[in-house]
Structure formats: structure tokens, C-alpha cells
Short mmCIF file of C-alpha atoms in Angstrom, two decimals:
data_model
loop_
_atom_site.label_atom_id
_atom_site.label_comp_id
_atom_site.label_asym_id
_atom_site.label_seq_id
_atom_site.Cartn_x
_atom_site.Cartn_y
_atom_site.Cartn_z
CA MET A 1 3.16 -3.15 -29.78
CA VAL A 2 -0.65 -3.19 -29.86
CA ARG A 3 -0.69 0.59 -29.72
CA SER A 4 1.91 0.98 -32.49
CA CYS A 5 -0.19 -1.28 -34.75
CA ASN A 6 -3.35 0.80 -34.09
CA GLY A 7 -4.88 -1.93 -31.97
CA PHE A 8 -6.66 0.67 -29.82
CA ARG A 9 -8.20 2.61 -32.74
CA THR A 10 -11.77 1.48 -33.45
CA ASP A 11 -11.49 2.51 -37.11
CA SER A 12 -8.36 0.40 -37.69
CA PRO A 13 -8.45 -3.10 -39.20
CA ASN A 14 -6.02 -4.03 -36.40
CA TYR A 15 -8.46 -2.98 -33.64
CA VAL A 16 -8.29 -5.70 -30.95
CA GLY A 17 -11.81 -5.12 -29.63
CA LYS A 18 -13.48 -3.50 -26.66
CA ASP A 19 -13.54 -6.68 -24.54
CA ALA A 20 -9.84 -7.38 -25.05
CA ILE A 21 -8.96 -3.79 -24.11
CA ASN A 22 -11.19 -3.86 -21.01
CA ASN A 23 -9.70 -7.20 -19.90
CA PHE A 24 -6.20 -5.82 -20.41
CA ARG A 25 -7.12 -2.63 -18.50
CA GLU A 26 -8.41 -4.70 -15.55
CA ALA A 27 -5.30 -6.90 -15.52
CA LEU A 28 -3.05 -3.84 -15.49
CA ALA A 29 -5.14 -2.13 -12.79
CA SER A 30 -4.66 -5.13 -10.51
CA GLU A 31 -0.90 -4.53 -10.85
CA GLY A 32 -1.07 -0.77 -10.16
CA PHE A 33 -1.16 0.58 -13.73
CA ALA A 34 -3.74 2.58 -15.66
CA LEU A 35 -4.41 2.09 -19.38
CA SER A 36 -6.03 4.94 -21.30
CA SER A 37 -8.48 4.41 -24.15
CA ASP A 38 -5.73 5.18 -26.69
CA GLY A 39 -3.31 2.65 -25.14
CA GLU A 40 -1.15 4.92 -23.01
CA LEU A 41 0.18 3.06 -19.97
CA ARG A 42 1.05 4.88 -16.74
CA PRO A 43 1.35 4.07 -13.03
CA GLN A 44 -1.77 4.70 -10.97
CA VAL A 45 -1.46 7.83 -8.85
CA LEU A 46 -2.83 7.17 -5.37
CA ASP A 47 -3.41 10.85 -4.61
CA THR A 48 -6.12 11.05 -7.29
CA MET A 49 -8.08 8.02 -6.05
CA SER A 50 -10.51 7.38 -3.24
CA GLY A 51 -12.91 4.75 -1.95
CA THR A 52 -13.02 1.34 -3.58
CA GLU A 53 -10.72 2.42 -6.41
CA LEU A 54 -8.00 3.37 -3.91
CA THR A 55 -8.54 0.16 -1.93
CA LYS A 56 -7.98 -1.91 -5.07
CA ALA A 57 -4.90 0.10 -6.04
CA LEU A 58 -3.42 -0.33 -2.56
CA GLU A 59 -4.09 -4.08 -2.71
CA ALA A 60 -2.18 -4.18 -6.01
CA TYR A 61 0.73 -2.26 -4.47
CA ILE A 62 0.80 -4.69 -1.56
CA ARG A 63 1.08 -7.64 -3.94
CA ARG A 64 3.82 -5.91 -5.96
CA ALA A 65 5.79 -4.91 -2.87
CA GLN A 66 5.59 -8.40 -1.41
CA ARG A 67 7.12 -9.81 -4.60
CA GLY A 68 10.20 -7.74 -3.84
CA ALA A 69 12.94 -5.83 -5.60
CA GLU A 70 16.72 -5.63 -5.56
CA ASP A 71 17.36 -2.30 -3.81
CA ALA A 72 17.04 -3.13 -0.09
CA ALA A 73 16.93 0.45 1.24
CA LEU A 74 14.46 1.57 -1.41
CA LEU A 75 12.31 -1.46 -0.71
CA ALA A 76 12.22 -0.67 3.01
CA GLY A 77 11.17 2.90 2.21
CA THR A 78 8.55 1.81 -0.29
CA SER A 79 6.97 -0.59 2.18
CA LYS A 80 6.76 2.21 4.77
CA ASP A 81 5.18 4.51 2.17
CA LEU A 82 2.63 1.80 1.37
CA VAL A 83 1.54 1.52 4.99
CA GLU A 84 1.32 5.32 5.24
CA ALA A 85 -0.90 5.49 2.14
CA THR A 86 -3.07 2.66 3.44
CA ALA A 87 -3.41 4.23 6.90
CA ALA A 88 -4.36 7.60 5.36
CA HIS A 89 -6.95 5.83 3.17
CA VAL A 90 -8.44 4.13 6.25
CA LEU A 91 -8.76 7.49 8.03
CA ARG A 92 -10.48 9.04 5.00
CA GLU A 93 -12.91 6.15 4.71
CA VAL A 94 -13.76 5.76 8.40
CA TRP A 95 -13.49 9.27 9.84
CA ASN A 96 -13.45 11.41 6.66
CA ILE A 97 -10.03 12.83 7.60
CA THR A 98 -8.62 14.50 4.49
CA ASN A 99 -5.43 15.81 6.11
CA PRO A 100 -4.00 12.87 8.08
CA PRO A 101 -1.13 13.30 10.55
CA HIS A 102 2.39 13.29 9.10
CA ASN A 103 3.84 11.54 12.13
CA PHE A 104 4.00 7.82 11.26
CA PRO A 105 3.23 6.37 14.72
CA THR A 106 0.26 8.73 15.13
CA LEU A 107 -1.05 8.03 11.63
CA LEU A 108 -0.71 4.27 12.04
CA GLY A 109 -2.17 4.33 15.54
CA GLN A 110 -5.20 6.33 14.41
CA ALA A 111 -5.78 3.95 11.48
CA PHE A 112 -5.60 0.93 13.82
CA VAL A 113 -8.09 2.57 16.20
CA ALA A 114 -10.38 3.59 13.32
CA VAL A 115 -10.89 -0.04 12.31
CA GLY A 116 -10.89 -1.40 15.89
CA LEU A 117 -7.40 -2.91 16.03
CA LYS A 118 -5.17 -2.78 19.12
CA THR A 119 -1.93 -0.77 19.31
CA ALA A 120 0.91 -0.62 21.82
CA ALA A 121 -1.10 2.03 23.70
CA ASP A 122 -3.77 -0.60 24.46
CA LYS A 123 -2.49 -2.47 27.48
CA PRO A 124 -3.22 -6.21 27.64
CA VAL A 125 -6.30 -7.23 29.62
CA ASN A 126 -6.81 -10.58 31.33
CA GLY A 127 -8.91 -12.88 29.18
CA GLU A 128 -8.57 -10.87 25.98
CA PRO A 129 -8.44 -12.80 22.69
CA PRO A 130 -4.96 -13.69 21.37
CA GLN A 131 -5.72 -11.65 18.25
CA HIS A 132 -5.22 -8.48 20.30
CA ARG A 133 -1.63 -9.47 21.09
CA LEU A 134 -1.01 -10.13 17.40
CA GLN A 135 -2.49 -6.73 16.46
CA ARG A 136 -0.21 -4.99 18.97
CA ALA A 137 2.78 -6.92 17.64
CA LEU A 138 2.01 -5.91 14.05
CA TYR A 139 1.66 -2.27 15.08
CA ASP A 140 4.99 -2.48 16.93
CA ALA A 141 6.67 -4.20 13.97
CA ALA A 142 5.48 -1.50 11.55
CA TYR A 143 6.69 1.20 13.94
CA ALA A 144 10.09 -0.52 14.26
CA LEU A 145 10.41 -0.82 10.48
CA ASN A 146 9.60 2.87 10.12
CA THR A 147 12.47 3.61 12.51
CA LEU A 148 14.77 1.28 10.56
CA ARG A 149 13.84 3.02 7.32
CA ASN A 150 14.44 6.47 8.83
CA LYS A 151 17.71 5.62 10.57
CA GLU A 152 19.28 3.03 8.26
CA GLY A 153 17.39 3.20 4.98
CA THR A 154 16.54 5.88 2.46
CA GLY A 155 14.44 7.96 4.85
CA HIS A 156 14.80 11.72 4.98
CA GLY A 157 17.44 11.97 2.24
CA ARG A 158 20.32 10.40 4.14
CA PRO A 159 23.63 11.30 2.42
CA TRP A 160 25.38 8.05 3.38
CA LEU A 161 25.01 4.52 2.11
CA PRO A 162 22.19 2.65 3.85
CA SER A 163 22.96 -0.39 5.96
CA VAL A 164 19.66 -2.22 5.41
CA THR A 165 20.41 -5.71 4.15
CA ALA A 166 18.46 -7.52 1.46
CA MET A 167 17.13 -9.95 4.06
CA GLU A 168 15.95 -7.10 6.31
CA ALA A 169 14.28 -5.42 3.34
CA ARG A 170 12.45 -8.64 2.40
CA HIS A 171 11.20 -8.95 5.97
CA ALA A 172 10.23 -5.27 6.01
CA VAL A 173 8.16 -5.65 2.85
CA ARG A 174 6.44 -8.78 4.10
CA VAL A 175 5.60 -7.27 7.49
CA MET A 176 4.50 -3.93 6.07
CA GLY A 177 2.48 -5.77 3.40
CA THR A 178 0.81 -7.78 6.16
CA VAL A 179 0.03 -4.61 8.15
CA ALA A 180 -1.38 -2.83 5.08
CA GLU A 181 -3.41 -5.91 4.18
CA LEU A 182 -4.73 -6.20 7.76
CA LEU A 183 -5.87 -2.57 7.68
CA LEU A 184 -7.59 -2.97 4.30
CA MET A 185 -9.26 -6.28 5.13
CA THR A 186 -10.50 -4.96 8.47
CA LEU A 187 -11.76 -1.80 6.74
CA ASN A 188 -13.60 -3.91 4.16
CA GLN A 189 -15.24 -5.95 6.93
CA LYS A 190 -16.46 -2.77 8.62
CA GLN A 191 -18.05 -1.38 5.45
#
């Protein structure tokens, strides 16, 4: 509506002002959308971002995914894609890897190692902090949800109806959101 009334044109009497547009742009960015100077709204494309900009976009996607959607199978797939994008971002930031592995367990494992988190490959040690057990459990949960998505969800173009329930999808999003958030927060602490 603002765009159709020339609210983005500086020479228009309906121009809403630079501050209002910048505030609107920031609000949309926190939800995963980009607003151009002429008022065009489009989803942020993760492939074109890096560094802090990508971190902020991934944080926005985490919040959106955790709020949920109606399509259970799609939601399970989206949450897996979010963790993949986050893990690839971590590898770029920490080890400057521009072509991350396509195998989900390897990608996730490398991202966990890059920020100093434990995976299932790290065997428990007597006297270790309880956080290590939690890190392993989150890695295992993300790996299990990837398998669920690939076998029962929308993964790999399955021609049959998925069997992922709405409840399973909600749990998948919450767990994958937690894993993505853990990776980003740990990355931010390292930088």
C-alpha cells in the first residue's frame, strides 16, 4: 500500500521518510525479508550472504521455523535445510570452507567440531561436564531428524504421501531450531 501511494519516492508528497523506511527494512530483515529502496519486498536469499549478514538471516529463519506451519512434511524438510545452511555458514566462518560436504552427518559433525561442540564420535570421558552429553544428544537428534525427513518426509522427491505427523514436525522444528541456534551462538562466542 505504501509503495502504491508513492511512499518510497522522495519526490512524492506521500513520501514516508528515510527513518520510517529504514526501520521497516530492519523489521523485515529480522523476519527473513529484504526491502529495496523502491519498496520491492522479497525473501532474503542465503546463498548471496555471508558473515554477520548471513548470521542474522539464519537467526530470523530459526525464529520463523520455530513458530511453525501447517504442512508437517514440508516443515520437517525446512528445519533440516535450516540446519544445513547454518552448518555450512559455520564452516565458512571458522575454516573458510566454501564447498561444504553434501552428506548431512559429515556437514553437521564438521560444524560441531569447528565450534568445539561434541558429536556422537566423541566418546564420553569420566568427569566431563554434562554439557558434552547434551551436545552429543543434540547432534544425534539432528541426525535422527534428517533420517526421518529423508525416509518419511519430503526428502529426495518421494512419490508417496509422507507419514510425518504434525506433532513430529513441531518437535523436528524445535529441535533443529535449537541445534541451529546452538551452532550460531557458539560461533558468535568464538568470534
